[in-house]
Amino acid sequence: MQKFKKIINKPFVRNVIIMATGTAAAQLVNILLQPFITRLYGPEAYGLMGTFLAIVAIIAPIVALTYPIAIVLPKSDKDAKGLILLSLYITIGVALSVGIILFFLNDQIVKMFQIEIISNYLYLIPIVIIFAGFLQVTEQWFIRTKQFGVNAKATFFQAIILNGSKVGIGFFHPIAPVLIILSAMTNGMKALLMVFFARKSSYKSTTQETSTSHTIKELTKRYKDFPIFRAPQVFMNSISQNLPILLLTSFFGPASAGFYTLGRTVLGIPSQLIGKSVGDVFYPRISEASHNGENLTYLIKKATFALAVVGFLPYVIVFIFGPWLFSFVFGADWVTAGEYARWIALWMFFLFINQPSVKALPVMAAQAFHLRFTIVTLVTRTGLLAIGYFIFSSDTIAVALFGVSGAVLNIFLIIITLRISQSYN
């Protein structure tokens, strides 16, 4: 009991618990309301929402060229605030650029992905981009200042508002535009909730501000490896993860994309519940460890193994009983989603346990490697999806090839990251 209390009282474990508690409450809301949402809207509406979110998810992570990720790194809070301003300036520029592109090329984009039904809603993307940039800088600031309770509260109330609205409106208007518009508001809603809860925060800066803090121009150059290496890596990784939804919509129709979206959403719950919480707390921890000359390899191994122990059983259960579970929980129309989920589970397990490795790479200045690895991942998984369609003409085989390749590639990522950390040590 004394050992257990000692572990619980460690700052790292305590911060993970705070983050995971808010996320767990939010995921509980999602789990309880998801069966109502799937029965109200159906696979096709769900697929159209997934298609919209896939397009947004490809663009959103790079709206500020990943400069927000650097907010955790400077020793000075003043430099961190300079990175916040830089990130917001870039976000506004990207939103304006995307708005112009949509104004002139909306029809071509719609025809390419066969998403005529949501064509008018693509004009929401510039607004979503601004929301995403605002959320990214807000989240990274609270991660930097270790105000994990603010993030936890915002995550919980966001889930209640978003999913409650889907169910409430769905009883009267169970149509895809409802899901799309509510999804477009997600990032902005969470950012505003975080700002609201932060007003009651007692945080005070502990860094010593000096006259040597950098200008925005100097910060742009100092952290240039983020737009040069991290932004392309994040962009291609987003394409890799969201490509199945776009291709399934194009090849097999929106219902197939709906099956995949539900499977991906459900299997992402452990990642959101624990993986992201560990990753968000691990990032400032390993940054401090790097400054203090600690053994990074040991920290990465320890965190990775802990996640593997936690995630093994849930993903194995889905792999074995996926079709029956999805049919029972979400309705008979979703049995195909359970078949997809079997193969997505293989990929998601290793995606779940690779969080420490992904968070460690920027600290070890290994973002160039991460970019090259992501290029290989994108090419490999795109090719396998194409094989599933053109050679086997099967959506299930296409998803299976995609899932297995994701598992194998993430194993290699963890192994190579550990080797890099040994050299870094």
Coordinates of C-alpha atoms in Angstrom, one line a residue:
M1 CA 0.0 0.0 0.0
Q2 CA 2.9 2.3 0.8
K3 CA 4.5 1.6 -2.6
F4 CA 1.2 2.2 -4.3
K5 CA 0.8 5.6 -2.6
K6 CA 4.4 6.5 -3.4
I7 CA 3.7 5.8 -7.1
I8 CA 0.4 7.7 -7.1
N9 CA 2.1 10.7 -5.5
K10 CA 4.8 11.0 -8.2
P11 CA 4.1 14.2 -10.3
F12 CA 4.2 12.4 -13.6
V13 CA 1.7 9.7 -12.5
R14 CA -0.6 12.3 -10.8
N15 CA -0.7 14.5 -13.9
V16 CA -1.5 11.5 -16.1
I17 CA -4.3 10.6 -13.7
I18 CA -5.7 14.2 -13.9
M19 CA -5.6 14.1 -17.7
A20 CA -7.0 10.6 -18.0
T21 CA -9.8 11.3 -15.5
G22 CA -11.2 14.1 -17.7
T23 CA -10.8 12.1 -20.8
A24 CA -12.3 9.0 -19.2
A25 CA -15.4 11.0 -18.2
A26 CA -15.6 12.4 -21.8
Q27 CA -15.2 9.0 -23.3
L28 CA -17.9 7.6 -21.0
V29 CA -20.3 10.2 -22.3
N30 CA -19.3 9.2 -25.9
I31 CA -19.8 5.5 -25.1
L32 CA -23.2 6.0 -23.6
L33 CA -24.5 8.3 -26.3
Q34 CA -22.9 6.7 -29.4
P35 CA -25.5 3.9 -29.7
F36 CA -28.2 6.5 -29.9
I37 CA -26.3 8.6 -32.5
T38 CA -25.6 5.6 -34.7
R39 CA -29.2 4.5 -34.6
L40 CA -30.5 8.0 -35.3
Y41 CA -28.3 8.9 -38.2
G42 CA -27.2 5.6 -39.9
P43 CA -24.0 4.6 -41.8
E44 CA -24.4 7.0 -44.7
A45 CA -24.8 10.2 -42.6
Y46 CA -22.0 9.0 -40.4
G47 CA -19.9 8.4 -43.5
L48 CA -20.5 11.9 -44.8
M49 CA -19.5 13.4 -41.4
G50 CA -16.4 11.2 -41.5
T51 CA -15.5 12.4 -44.9
F52 CA -15.8 16.1 -43.8
L53 CA -13.7 15.3 -40.7
A54 CA -11.1 13.5 -42.7
I55 CA -10.6 16.5 -44.9
V56 CA -10.4 18.8 -41.9
A57 CA -8.1 16.4 -40.1
I58 CA -5.6 16.5 -42.9
I59 CA -5.4 20.3 -42.8
A60 CA -5.9 21.1 -39.2
P61 CA -2.7 19.7 -37.7
I62 CA -0.5 22.0 -39.8
V63 CA -2.6 25.2 -39.7
A64 CA 0.3 26.9 -37.7
L65 CA 3.1 24.9 -39.4
T66 CA 3.4 22.9 -36.1
Y67 CA 5.0 25.9 -34.2
P68 CA 2.5 25.3 -31.3
I69 CA 4.3 22.1 -30.5
A70 CA 7.4 24.2 -29.8
I71 CA 5.6 26.2 -27.1
V72 CA 6.7 23.6 -24.5
L73 CA 10.4 23.9 -25.3
P74 CA 11.7 27.4 -24.4
K75 CA 12.9 28.1 -20.9
S76 CA 11.3 31.5 -20.9
D77 CA 7.5 32.0 -20.8
K78 CA 8.0 35.2 -22.8
D79 CA 9.5 33.2 -25.7
A80 CA 6.6 30.7 -25.4
K81 CA 4.1 33.6 -25.7
G82 CA 6.0 34.8 -28.7
L83 CA 5.5 31.4 -30.3
I84 CA 1.8 31.6 -29.5
L85 CA 1.6 34.9 -31.4
L86 CA 3.6 33.5 -34.3
S87 CA 1.3 30.4 -34.4
L88 CA -1.9 32.6 -34.5
Y89 CA -0.5 34.8 -37.3
I90 CA 0.3 31.7 -39.4
T91 CA -3.1 30.2 -38.7
I92 CA -5.0 33.3 -39.9
G93 CA -2.9 33.3 -43.1
V94 CA -3.6 29.6 -43.8
A95 CA -7.3 30.1 -43.2
L96 CA -7.4 32.9 -45.7
S97 CA -5.4 30.9 -48.3
V98 CA -7.7 27.8 -47.9
G99 CA -10.8 30.0 -48.3
I100 CA -9.4 31.4 -51.6
I101 CA -8.6 27.9 -52.8
L102 CA -12.1 26.7 -52.0
F103 CA -13.7 29.7 -53.7
F104 CA -12.0 28.8 -57.0
L105 CA -11.6 25.0 -56.8
N106 CA -14.5 23.8 -54.7
D107 CA -16.2 21.9 -57.6
Q108 CA -13.0 20.1 -58.6
I109 CA -12.4 18.9 -55.0
V110 CA -16.1 17.8 -54.7
K111 CA -15.9 15.7 -57.9
M112 CA -12.5 14.2 -57.0
F113 CA -13.9 12.6 -53.8
Q114 CA -17.5 12.3 -54.8
I115 CA -18.8 14.4 -51.9
E116 CA -21.4 16.4 -53.6
I117 CA -23.8 16.2 -50.6
I118 CA -21.4 18.1 -48.4
S119 CA -20.0 20.5 -51.0
N120 CA -21.5 23.6 -49.4
Y121 CA -20.1 22.7 -46.0
L122 CA -16.5 22.7 -47.3
Y123 CA -16.7 26.5 -46.8
L124 CA -16.7 25.8 -43.1
I125 CA -13.1 24.6 -43.3
P126 CA -11.5 28.1 -43.0
I127 CA -13.4 28.6 -39.8
V128 CA -12.4 25.2 -38.6
I129 CA -8.8 26.0 -39.3
I130 CA -8.9 29.1 -37.1
F131 CA -10.6 27.1 -34.3
A132 CA -7.8 24.4 -34.7
G133 CA -5.0 26.9 -34.4
F134 CA -6.6 28.5 -31.4
L135 CA -7.0 25.1 -29.7
Q136 CA -3.4 24.0 -30.5
V137 CA -1.8 27.0 -28.9
T138 CA -4.2 26.8 -25.9
E139 CA -3.5 23.1 -25.3
Q140 CA 0.3 23.5 -25.6
W141 CA 0.4 26.4 -23.2
F142 CA -1.5 24.4 -20.6
I143 CA 0.8 21.5 -21.2
R144 CA 3.8 23.7 -20.8
T145 CA 2.5 25.2 -17.6
K146 CA 1.3 21.7 -16.4
Q147 CA -2.3 22.9 -15.8
F148 CA -3.6 19.5 -16.8
G149 CA -6.8 20.0 -14.8
V150 CA -8.0 22.7 -17.2
N151 CA -7.6 20.4 -20.2
A152 CA -9.4 17.6 -18.3
K153 CA -12.5 19.8 -17.5
A154 CA -12.7 21.2 -21.0
T155 CA -12.5 17.7 -22.5
F156 CA -15.4 16.5 -20.3
F157 CA -17.8 19.4 -20.9
Q158 CA -17.0 19.4 -24.7
A159 CA -18.1 15.8 -24.9
I160 CA -21.4 16.5 -23.1
I161 CA -22.2 19.5 -25.2
L162 CA -21.2 18.0 -28.6
N163 CA -22.7 14.5 -28.1
G164 CA -25.8 15.8 -26.3
S165 CA -26.4 18.1 -29.2
K166 CA -26.1 15.3 -31.7
V167 CA -28.7 13.2 -29.9
G168 CA -31.0 16.1 -29.1
I169 CA -31.1 17.5 -32.6
G170 CA -31.0 14.0 -34.1
F171 CA -34.5 13.2 -32.7
F172 CA -35.9 15.9 -34.9
H173 CA -33.4 16.2 -37.8
P174 CA -31.3 13.1 -38.1
I175 CA -29.4 14.3 -41.2
A176 CA -25.7 14.5 -42.1
P177 CA -25.5 18.3 -42.1
V178 CA -26.2 18.3 -38.3
L179 CA -23.3 16.0 -37.7
I180 CA -21.0 18.1 -40.0
I181 CA -21.9 21.5 -38.4
L182 CA -21.5 20.2 -34.9
S183 CA -18.2 18.6 -35.8
A184 CA -16.9 21.8 -37.3
M185 CA -17.5 23.5 -33.9
T186 CA -15.6 21.0 -31.9
N187 CA -12.1 22.6 -31.7
G188 CA -13.4 26.1 -31.1
M189 CA -15.8 24.8 -28.4
K190 CA -12.9 23.1 -26.5
A191 CA -10.6 26.1 -26.8
L192 CA -13.2 28.5 -25.4
L193 CA -13.9 26.1 -22.5
M194 CA -10.2 25.9 -21.7
V195 CA -10.0 29.7 -21.6
F196 CA -13.1 29.9 -19.4
F197 CA -11.7 27.4 -16.9
A198 CA -8.3 29.0 -17.0
R199 CA -9.7 32.2 -15.4
K200 CA -10.0 30.4 -12.1
S201 CA -6.4 29.0 -12.4
S202 CA -3.8 30.1 -9.8
Y203 CA -0.9 29.6 -12.2
K204 CA 2.1 32.0 -11.8
S205 CA 5.2 31.9 -14.0
T206 CA 8.2 30.3 -12.4
T207 CA 10.6 31.2 -15.1
Q208 CA 13.1 34.0 -14.8
E209 CA 12.3 36.5 -17.5
T210 CA 15.4 38.3 -18.9
S211 CA 16.3 40.8 -21.5
T212 CA 17.6 38.0 -23.7
S213 CA 14.1 36.8 -24.8
H214 CA 13.7 36.5 -28.5
T215 CA 11.6 38.4 -31.1
I216 CA 9.0 36.6 -33.2
K217 CA 11.4 36.8 -36.2
E218 CA 14.2 35.2 -34.1
L219 CA 11.8 32.5 -32.8
T220 CA 10.8 31.7 -36.3
K221 CA 14.4 31.0 -37.2
R222 CA 15.3 29.3 -33.9
Y223 CA 12.5 26.7 -34.3
K224 CA 12.5 26.4 -38.1
D225 CA 12.9 22.6 -37.9
F226 CA 9.2 22.5 -37.0
P227 CA 7.9 23.9 -40.3
I228 CA 10.7 22.3 -42.3
F229 CA 10.5 18.8 -40.9
R230 CA 7.6 18.4 -38.4
A231 CA 4.9 20.1 -40.4
P232 CA 5.4 17.9 -43.6
Q233 CA 5.7 14.8 -41.3
V234 CA 2.4 15.7 -39.5
F235 CA 0.7 16.5 -42.8
M236 CA 1.7 13.2 -44.4
N237 CA 0.8 11.3 -41.3
S238 CA -2.6 13.0 -41.3
I239 CA -3.1 11.9 -44.9
S240 CA -2.0 8.4 -44.1
Q241 CA -4.5 8.1 -41.2
N242 CA -7.4 9.8 -43.0
L243 CA -6.8 8.5 -46.5
P244 CA -9.0 5.3 -45.9
I245 CA -12.1 7.4 -45.3
L246 CA -11.6 9.5 -48.5
L247 CA -10.7 6.4 -50.6
L248 CA -13.5 4.3 -49.2
T249 CA -16.0 7.1 -50.0
S250 CA -14.6 7.3 -53.5
F251 CA -14.3 3.6 -54.1
F252 CA -17.2 2.0 -52.2
G253 CA -19.5 4.9 -51.2
P254 CA -20.3 6.9 -48.0
A255 CA -21.7 3.9 -46.0
S256 CA -18.3 2.1 -46.2
A257 CA -16.7 5.3 -44.9
G258 CA -19.2 5.4 -42.1
F259 CA -18.3 1.9 -41.0
Y260 CA -14.6 2.8 -41.0
T261 CA -15.3 6.1 -39.1
L262 CA -17.2 4.3 -36.4
G263 CA -14.5 1.6 -36.0
R264 CA -11.8 4.2 -35.9
T265 CA -13.6 6.3 -33.4
V266 CA -14.4 3.4 -31.0
L267 CA -10.8 2.0 -31.2
G268 CA -9.4 5.5 -30.7
I269 CA -11.0 5.6 -27.2
P270 CA -8.1 4.0 -25.4
S271 CA -5.7 6.3 -27.3
Q272 CA -7.7 9.3 -26.2
L273 CA -8.3 8.0 -22.7
I274 CA -4.7 7.0 -21.8
G275 CA -2.4 7.3 -24.8
K276 CA -2.8 11.0 -25.4
S277 CA -2.9 11.7 -21.6
V278 CA 0.5 9.9 -21.2
G279 CA 1.9 11.6 -24.3
D280 CA 0.8 15.1 -23.2
V281 CA 2.4 14.6 -19.8
F282 CA 5.4 12.8 -21.2
Y283 CA 6.4 15.6 -23.6
P284 CA 7.3 18.2 -21.0
R285 CA 8.8 15.4 -18.8
I286 CA 11.2 14.2 -21.4
S287 CA 12.0 17.8 -22.4
E288 CA 13.1 18.4 -18.8
A289 CA 15.0 15.0 -18.7
S290 CA 16.9 16.1 -21.8
H291 CA 17.9 19.4 -20.2
N292 CA 18.9 17.5 -17.0
G293 CA 21.0 14.8 -18.8
E294 CA 18.8 11.9 -17.8
N295 CA 18.6 8.6 -19.6
L296 CA 15.9 9.1 -22.3
T297 CA 16.0 5.5 -23.5
Y298 CA 14.9 4.2 -20.0
L299 CA 12.1 6.7 -19.9
I300 CA 10.8 5.8 -23.4
K301 CA 11.0 2.1 -22.7
K302 CA 9.2 2.4 -19.4
A303 CA 6.3 4.5 -20.8
T304 CA 6.0 2.3 -23.9
F305 CA 5.8 -0.9 -21.8
A306 CA 3.3 0.5 -19.4
L307 CA 1.0 1.5 -22.4
A308 CA 1.4 -2.0 -23.9
V309 CA 0.2 -3.7 -20.7
V310 CA -2.8 -1.4 -20.4
G311 CA -3.9 -1.6 -24.1
F312 CA -3.3 -5.3 -24.8
L313 CA -6.5 -6.8 -23.5
P314 CA -9.0 -4.2 -25.0
Y315 CA -7.6 -4.5 -28.5
V316 CA -7.4 -8.3 -28.4
I317 CA -11.1 -8.4 -27.4
V318 CA -12.0 -6.2 -30.4
F319 CA -9.9 -8.3 -32.7
I320 CA -11.6 -11.5 -31.7
F321 CA -15.2 -10.4 -31.1
G322 CA -15.4 -7.2 -33.3
P323 CA -18.4 -8.0 -35.5
W324 CA -20.5 -9.3 -32.7
L325 CA -19.7 -6.4 -30.4
F326 CA -20.5 -3.7 -32.9
S327 CA -23.7 -5.4 -34.0
F328 CA -24.8 -5.7 -30.4
V329 CA -23.9 -2.2 -29.2
F330 CA -24.6 -0.1 -32.3
G331 CA -27.3 -2.1 -34.1
A332 CA -27.4 -4.7 -36.8
D333 CA -26.5 -2.2 -39.6
W334 CA -23.0 -1.8 -38.1
V335 CA -21.7 -5.4 -38.2
T336 CA -19.4 -4.5 -41.1
A337 CA -17.9 -1.8 -38.9
G338 CA -17.0 -4.6 -36.5
E339 CA -15.3 -6.5 -39.3
Y340 CA -13.3 -3.4 -40.1
A341 CA -12.5 -2.9 -36.4
R342 CA -10.7 -6.2 -36.2
W343 CA -8.0 -5.0 -38.5
I344 CA -8.0 -1.4 -37.3
A345 CA -7.3 -2.8 -33.8
L346 CA -3.9 -4.2 -34.9
W347 CA -2.8 -0.8 -36.1
M348 CA -4.4 1.2 -33.2
F349 CA -2.6 -0.9 -30.5
F350 CA 0.8 0.0 -31.8
L351 CA -0.3 3.5 -32.5
F352 CA -1.4 3.6 -28.8
I353 CA 1.9 2.5 -27.4
N354 CA 4.1 4.6 -29.7
Q355 CA 3.1 7.9 -28.0
P356 CA 6.3 8.1 -25.9
S357 CA 8.4 7.6 -29.1
V358 CA 6.6 10.2 -31.1
K359 CA 6.9 12.8 -28.2
A360 CA 10.6 12.1 -27.8
L361 CA 11.6 12.7 -31.4
P362 CA 11.4 16.5 -31.4
V363 CA 13.2 16.6 -28.1
M364 CA 16.1 14.6 -29.6
A365 CA 16.1 16.7 -32.8
A366 CA 15.1 13.7 -34.8
Q367 CA 12.3 15.3 -36.8
A368 CA 14.1 14.7 -40.1
F369 CA 14.0 11.0 -39.5
H370 CA 10.3 11.2 -38.5
L371 CA 9.6 13.0 -41.8
R372 CA 11.3 10.3 -43.9
F373 CA 9.6 7.5 -42.0
T374 CA 6.2 9.1 -42.5
I375 CA 6.8 9.4 -46.3
V376 CA 7.5 5.6 -46.4
T377 CA 4.4 5.0 -44.3
L378 CA 2.2 7.1 -46.6
V379 CA 3.4 5.4 -49.8
T380 CA 3.2 1.9 -48.3
R381 CA -0.3 2.3 -46.9
T382 CA -1.7 4.1 -50.0
G383 CA -0.4 1.3 -52.2
L384 CA -2.0 -1.4 -50.0
L385 CA -5.4 0.4 -50.1
A386 CA -5.2 0.6 -53.9
I387 CA -4.3 -3.2 -54.0
G388 CA -7.4 -3.9 -51.9
Y389 CA -9.6 -2.0 -54.4
F390 CA -8.1 -2.7 -57.8
I391 CA -7.0 -6.3 -57.3
F392 CA -9.4 -7.7 -54.7
S393 CA -12.3 -5.3 -55.2
S394 CA -13.0 -5.7 -51.5
D395 CA -13.3 -3.0 -48.9
T396 CA -12.6 -5.4 -46.0
I397 CA -9.4 -6.6 -47.6
A398 CA -8.4 -3.0 -48.3
V399 CA -8.9 -2.1 -44.6
A400 CA -7.1 -5.3 -43.5
L401 CA -4.0 -4.5 -45.5
F402 CA -4.1 -1.0 -44.2
G403 CA -4.4 -2.1 -40.5
V404 CA -1.6 -4.8 -40.7
S405 CA 0.8 -2.4 -42.4
G406 CA 0.1 0.2 -39.7
A407 CA 1.0 -2.2 -37.0
V408 CA 4.2 -3.3 -38.6
L409 CA 5.3 0.3 -39.4
N410 CA 4.7 1.5 -35.8
I411 CA 6.8 -1.4 -34.4
F412 CA 9.7 -0.2 -36.6
L413 CA 9.1 3.4 -35.4
I414 CA 9.4 2.4 -31.7
I415 CA 12.6 0.3 -32.4
I416 CA 14.3 3.0 -34.3
T417 CA 13.4 5.7 -31.8
L418 CA 15.0 3.7 -29.0
R419 CA 18.2 3.4 -31.1
I420 CA 18.2 7.1 -31.6
S421 CA 17.7 7.7 -27.9
Q422 CA 20.7 5.5 -27.1
S423 CA 22.9 7.6 -29.4
Y424 CA 21.4 10.8 -27.9
N425 CA 22.2 9.6 -24.4

